[in-house]
Amino acid sequence: MSRRIDHVAILVRELEQAVAFYRDTLGIEPDEIREVPTEQIRIAFLSPGGPLASKIELIEPMTPDSSLMRFLEKRGEGMHHICLEVDDIDATLQELKAKGVVVLDQQPRIAAEGRAIFLHPKGTNGVLLEMLQKDEH
Amino acid sequence: MSRRIDHVAILVRELEQAVAFYRDTLGIEPDEIREVPTEQIRIAFLSPGGPLASKIELIEPMTPDSSLMRFLEKRGEGMHHICLEVDDIDATLQELKAKGVVVLDQQPRIAAEGRAIFLHPKGTNGVLLEMLQKDEH
């Protein structure tokens, strides 16, 4: 079902400060910094292992009343989710539902890099798991 | 300084249950399950992207009074740390200290796969970051 870890996401208060830490302290340059209007977030992807390796995604929520901002207020900055890449998100969604996994999306949502669903942490050892089918480029 | 994401670690209560979830529900087989006596943990590594890709490490603390067990009791199961591979852990430690980063180890510790140091989450946007120089095989 899942092909690889696409990225690990970290929730931060100020994207530029977090990008500067990774760049100046750890020597990891950001690939890109951009806004995702559909999710009301600003993100940076970092690829310490090169373009084909798993990435770090830094996420800054843009909207005060969003679920991500509430997560930030409640738990503080830190790791937010792990994203696994899959070949076919629709088949994955059906298979997971058939197995009784609690999914947070009844239809794949439009994510930063493709179509995705999230699995509820209560069924995944406390980890918010994203399953992502990437757009073809 | 850092080469790639080596692994993302998830703290769990029962290793066999977590391994079964990844295997039976997500189709990700464990590479190995073993004990790390120096850390008083049992671990499983999973490589959904193959042997050269970033791994998932499932960790079960073995000792009631350990810091990992206290973390588990306080925060529950979930993501615990991100490990970045480096070429030279001694040089990395000196460089990070020179930059004023708060490190949790004054000397590299013996980890499951090599020598490692941990960075305090307060200086890393809430993320417990491990820097690891892997043993040569």
Short mmCIF file of C-alpha atoms in Angstrom, two decimals:
data_model
loop_
_atom_site.label_atom_id
_atom_site.label_comp_id
_atom_site.label_asym_id
_atom_site.label_seq_id
_atom_site.Cartn_x
_atom_site.Cartn_y
_atom_site.Cartn_z
CA MET A 1 0.00 0.00 0.00
CA SER A 2 2.52 2.64 1.08
CA ARG A 3 5.60 3.33 -0.94
CA ARG A 4 7.82 5.53 1.23
CA ILE A 5 7.87 8.33 3.81
CA ASP A 6 7.20 11.43 1.75
CA HIS A 7 7.68 13.93 4.57
CA VAL A 8 7.56 14.59 8.30
CA ALA A 9 5.67 17.75 9.21
CA ILE A 10 6.56 20.17 11.98
CA LEU A 11 4.15 22.85 13.18
CA VAL A 12 5.84 26.21 13.89
CA ARG A 13 4.79 29.69 14.95
CA GLU A 14 7.00 31.66 12.57
CA LEU A 15 8.07 30.02 9.35
CA GLU A 16 11.01 32.36 8.67
CA GLN A 17 12.50 31.71 12.12
CA ALA A 18 12.22 27.94 11.67
CA VAL A 19 13.67 28.08 8.14
CA ALA A 20 16.57 30.15 9.47
CA PHE A 21 17.28 27.57 12.20
CA TYR A 22 17.48 24.71 9.72
CA ARG A 23 19.55 26.75 7.26
CA ASP A 24 21.94 28.56 9.59
CA THR A 25 22.33 26.00 12.36
CA LEU A 26 21.93 22.66 10.58
CA GLY A 27 22.98 23.69 7.07
CA ILE A 28 19.72 22.55 5.43
CA GLU A 29 18.43 24.98 2.78
CA PRO A 30 14.69 25.20 2.06
CA ASP A 31 13.56 23.97 -1.36
CA GLU A 32 10.71 26.43 -1.44
CA ILE A 33 8.49 28.55 0.77
CA ARG A 34 4.90 28.99 -0.26
CA GLU A 35 1.32 29.57 0.74
CA VAL A 36 -1.35 26.86 0.47
CA PRO A 37 -4.57 28.90 0.37
CA THR A 38 -6.88 25.86 0.54
CA GLU A 39 -5.35 24.87 3.88
CA GLN A 40 -4.68 28.42 5.14
CA ILE A 41 -1.05 27.60 5.86
CA ARG A 42 2.41 28.70 4.82
CA ILE A 43 4.89 25.88 4.30
CA ALA A 44 8.55 25.23 3.60
CA PHE A 45 9.90 21.93 2.30
CA LEU A 46 13.47 20.93 3.20
CA SER A 47 15.28 18.03 1.54
CA PRO A 48 18.43 17.22 3.52
CA GLY A 49 18.78 13.95 1.59
CA GLY A 50 18.26 15.38 -1.89
CA PRO A 51 15.19 15.65 -4.14
CA LEU A 52 14.26 11.94 -3.99
CA ALA A 53 14.58 11.51 -0.23
CA SER A 54 12.03 12.06 2.53
CA LYS A 55 11.47 15.73 3.31
CA ILE A 56 10.84 17.92 6.32
CA GLU A 57 7.76 20.14 5.99
CA LEU A 58 7.57 23.22 8.20
CA ILE A 59 4.00 24.49 8.61
CA GLU A 60 2.84 27.87 9.90
CA PRO A 61 -0.94 28.24 10.32
CA MET A 62 -2.23 31.52 8.87
CA THR A 63 -5.70 31.65 10.42
CA PRO A 64 -6.38 32.21 14.15
CA ASP A 65 -9.43 29.96 14.34
CA SER A 66 -8.08 26.99 12.38
CA SER A 67 -7.60 23.50 13.79
CA LEU A 68 -3.83 23.78 13.21
CA MET A 69 -3.68 27.00 15.25
CA ARG A 70 -5.65 25.33 18.04
CA PHE A 71 -3.21 22.40 17.93
CA LEU A 72 -0.34 24.91 18.19
CA GLU A 73 -1.94 26.73 21.14
CA LYS A 74 -2.67 23.47 22.94
CA ARG A 75 0.48 21.42 22.33
CA GLY A 76 3.02 24.02 21.24
CA GLU A 77 5.42 23.74 18.35
CA GLY A 78 6.61 20.30 17.36
CA MET A 79 6.07 17.25 15.20
CA HIS A 80 2.61 17.21 13.66
CA HIS A 81 2.26 14.32 11.21
CA ILE A 82 4.04 11.73 9.08
CA CYS A 83 3.11 11.45 5.42
CA LEU A 84 3.33 8.15 3.54
CA GLU A 85 3.18 8.24 -0.24
CA VAL A 86 0.78 5.80 -1.94
CA ASP A 87 0.13 4.98 -5.59
CA ASP A 88 -3.65 5.19 -5.49
CA ILE A 89 -5.32 7.28 -2.81
CA ASP A 90 -8.86 6.20 -3.72
CA ALA A 91 -7.98 2.50 -3.44
CA THR A 92 -6.08 3.21 -0.20
CA LEU A 93 -9.09 4.99 1.30
CA GLN A 94 -11.42 2.11 0.43
CA GLU A 95 -8.99 -0.49 1.75
CA LEU A 96 -8.46 1.35 5.05
CA LYS A 97 -12.19 1.82 5.56
CA ALA A 98 -12.77 -1.87 4.83
CA LYS A 99 -10.19 -2.68 7.52
CA GLY A 100 -12.06 -0.51 10.02
CA VAL A 101 -9.43 2.24 10.25
CA VAL A 102 -10.83 5.60 11.39
CA VAL A 103 -10.11 8.06 8.60
CA LEU A 104 -10.60 11.81 8.98
CA ASP A 105 -11.56 12.32 5.33
CA GLN A 106 -14.44 10.61 3.56
CA GLN A 107 -13.03 11.87 0.28
CA PRO A 108 -9.38 12.66 -0.50
CA ARG A 109 -8.62 16.32 0.18
CA ILE A 110 -6.47 18.60 -1.97
CA ALA A 111 -3.09 18.81 -0.23
CA ALA A 112 0.03 20.81 -1.03
CA GLU A 113 1.37 18.18 -3.42
CA GLY A 114 -1.54 15.99 -4.41
CA ARG A 115 -4.61 14.27 -2.95
CA ALA A 116 -4.50 13.01 0.61
CA ILE A 117 -6.36 11.52 3.53
CA PHE A 118 -5.53 11.59 7.22
CA LEU A 119 -5.89 8.70 9.69
CA HIS A 120 -7.10 9.40 13.22
CA PRO A 121 -4.23 9.16 15.76
CA LYS A 122 -6.31 6.96 18.07
CA GLY A 123 -5.93 4.09 15.60
CA THR A 124 -2.28 4.67 14.75
CA ASN A 125 -0.37 4.67 18.06
CA GLY A 126 -0.93 8.40 18.52
CA VAL A 127 0.49 9.44 15.17
CA LEU A 128 -1.45 11.62 12.75
CA LEU A 129 -0.74 9.71 9.52
CA GLU A 130 -1.26 11.28 6.10
CA MET A 131 -1.55 9.07 3.02
CA LEU A 132 -0.71 11.03 -0.13
CA GLN A 133 -0.99 10.36 -3.84
CA LYS A 134 1.25 12.95 -5.42
CA ASP A 135 0.27 14.91 -8.51
CA GLU A 136 2.16 13.89 -11.62
CA HIS A 137 4.54 16.55 -12.88
CA MET B 1 26.24 19.14 8.35
CA SER B 2 23.27 16.82 8.01
CA ARG B 3 23.00 14.36 5.19
CA ARG B 4 19.45 13.00 5.29
CA ILE B 5 16.59 11.95 7.55
CA ASP B 6 17.68 8.58 8.90
CA HIS B 7 14.47 7.81 10.77
CA VAL B 8 11.39 9.13 12.51
CA ALA B 9 10.79 7.56 15.91
CA ILE B 10 7.40 6.68 17.39
CA LEU B 11 6.97 5.78 21.04
CA VAL B 12 4.54 2.89 21.63
CA ARG B 13 3.27 0.86 24.58
CA GLU B 14 3.40 -2.58 22.95
CA LEU B 15 5.83 -3.13 20.13
CA GLU B 16 4.11 -6.23 18.72
CA GLN B 17 0.76 -4.42 18.46
CA ALA B 18 2.36 -1.47 16.64
CA VAL B 19 4.34 -3.76 14.31
CA ALA B 20 1.12 -5.64 13.52
CA PHE B 21 -0.68 -2.37 12.64
CA TYR B 22 2.02 -1.31 10.18
CA ARG B 23 2.25 -4.80 8.69
CA ASP B 24 -1.41 -5.83 8.51
CA THR B 25 -3.07 -2.46 7.94
CA LEU B 26 -0.48 -0.50 5.96
CA GLY B 27 1.44 -3.36 4.39
CA ILE B 28 4.81 -2.31 5.82
CA GLU B 29 6.91 -5.24 7.07
CA PRO B 30 9.42 -4.72 9.89
CA ASP B 31 13.12 -5.05 8.95
CA GLU B 32 13.99 -6.29 12.40
CA ILE B 33 12.82 -6.29 16.01
CA ARG B 34 15.44 -6.15 18.70
CA GLU B 35 16.41 -5.06 22.17
CA VAL B 36 18.84 -2.21 22.85
CA PRO B 37 20.06 -2.99 26.38
CA THR B 38 22.06 0.26 26.75
CA GLU B 39 18.87 2.28 26.26
CA GLN B 40 16.49 -0.20 27.92
CA ILE B 41 14.21 -0.24 24.90
CA ARG B 42 12.86 -2.66 22.33
CA ILE B 43 12.73 -1.32 18.79
CA ALA B 44 11.52 -2.19 15.32
CA PHE B 45 12.76 -0.52 12.16
CA LEU B 46 10.42 -0.28 9.16
CA SER B 47 11.61 0.76 5.69
CA PRO B 48 8.57 1.46 3.50
CA GLY B 49 10.85 3.11 0.91
CA GLY B 50 13.47 0.36 0.81
CA PRO B 51 16.82 -0.08 2.55
CA LEU B 52 18.28 3.29 1.51
CA ALA B 53 15.25 5.42 2.37
CA SER B 54 14.29 7.06 5.65
CA LYS B 55 12.91 4.59 8.20
CA ILE B 56 10.23 4.47 10.86
CA GLU B 57 11.52 3.39 14.28
CA LEU B 58 8.97 2.02 16.75
CA ILE B 59 10.21 2.22 20.35
CA GLU B 60 8.84 0.42 23.42
CA PRO B 61 10.43 1.40 26.74
CA MET B 62 11.34 -1.62 28.86
CA THR B 63 11.92 0.06 32.23
CA PRO B 64 9.18 1.63 34.38
CA ASP B 65 11.31 4.46 35.74
CA SER B 66 12.99 5.52 32.49
CA SER B 67 12.63 8.95 30.88
CA LEU B 68 10.98 7.34 27.86
CA MET B 69 8.36 5.67 30.04
CA ARG B 70 7.69 8.99 31.78
CA PHE B 71 7.31 10.62 28.34
CA LEU B 72 4.83 7.87 27.41
CA GLU B 73 2.84 8.29 30.63
CA LYS B 74 2.73 12.07 30.24
CA ARG B 75 2.11 12.52 26.52
CA GLY B 76 0.87 9.13 25.41
CA GLU B 77 1.94 7.23 22.34
CA GLY B 78 3.09 9.22 19.33
CA MET B 79 5.96 10.81 17.48
CA HIS B 80 9.05 11.08 19.65
CA HIS B 81 12.02 12.33 17.62
CA ILE B 82 13.49 12.89 14.17
CA CYS B 83 16.98 11.56 13.46
CA LEU B 84 19.29 13.27 10.97
CA GLU B 85 22.36 11.39 9.79
CA VAL B 86 25.68 13.23 9.88
CA ASP B 87 29.15 12.29 8.66
CA ASP B 88 31.07 13.25 11.81
CA ILE B 89 29.23 13.36 15.13
CA ASP B 90 32.16 14.81 17.05
CA ALA B 91 32.53 17.73 14.64
CA THR B 92 28.75 18.20 14.65
CA LEU B 93 28.67 18.35 18.44
CA GLN B 94 31.45 20.96 18.55
CA GLU B 95 29.84 23.04 15.81
CA LEU B 96 26.42 23.00 17.47
CA LYS B 97 27.89 23.96 20.85
CA ALA B 98 29.84 26.79 19.21
CA LYS B 99 26.56 28.03 17.74
CA GLY B 100 24.96 28.03 21.18
CA VAL B 101 22.56 25.13 20.55
CA VAL B 102 21.44 23.37 23.74
CA VAL B 103 22.54 19.75 23.39
CA LEU B 104 21.43 17.00 25.77
CA ASP B 105 24.69 15.05 25.47
CA GLN B 106 28.12 16.43 26.27
CA GLN B 107 29.60 13.35 24.59
CA PRO B 108 28.04 11.26 21.83
CA ARG B 109 26.03 8.37 23.29
CA ILE B 110 25.91 4.81 21.96
CA ALA B 111 22.66 4.54 20.00
CA ALA B 112 21.03 1.60 18.22
CA GLU B 113 22.95 2.19 15.01
CA GLY B 114 25.95 4.32 15.87
CA ARG B 115 26.94 7.35 17.97
CA ALA B 116 24.41 10.11 18.52
CA ILE B 117 23.54 13.33 20.31
CA PHE B 118 20.15 14.85 21.02
CA LEU B 119 19.23 18.54 20.75
CA HIS B 120 16.88 20.06 23.32
CA PRO B 121 13.40 20.69 21.84
CA LYS B 122 13.33 24.23 23.22
CA GLY B 123 15.91 25.27 20.62
CA THR B 124 14.43 23.31 17.73
CA ASN B 125 10.79 24.39 17.38
CA GLY B 126 9.65 21.74 19.84
CA VAL B 127 11.26 18.81 18.03
CA LEU B 128 13.58 16.39 19.77
CA LEU B 129 16.30 16.14 17.11
CA GLU B 130 18.83 13.32 17.07
CA MET B 131 22.06 13.68 15.11
CA LEU B 132 23.53 10.27 14.30
CA GLN B 133 26.81 9.07 12.86
CA LYS B 134 26.12 5.51 11.79
CA ASP B 135 28.52 2.68 12.43
CA GLU B 136 30.26 1.41 9.34
CA HIS B 137 29.19 -2.07 8.32
#
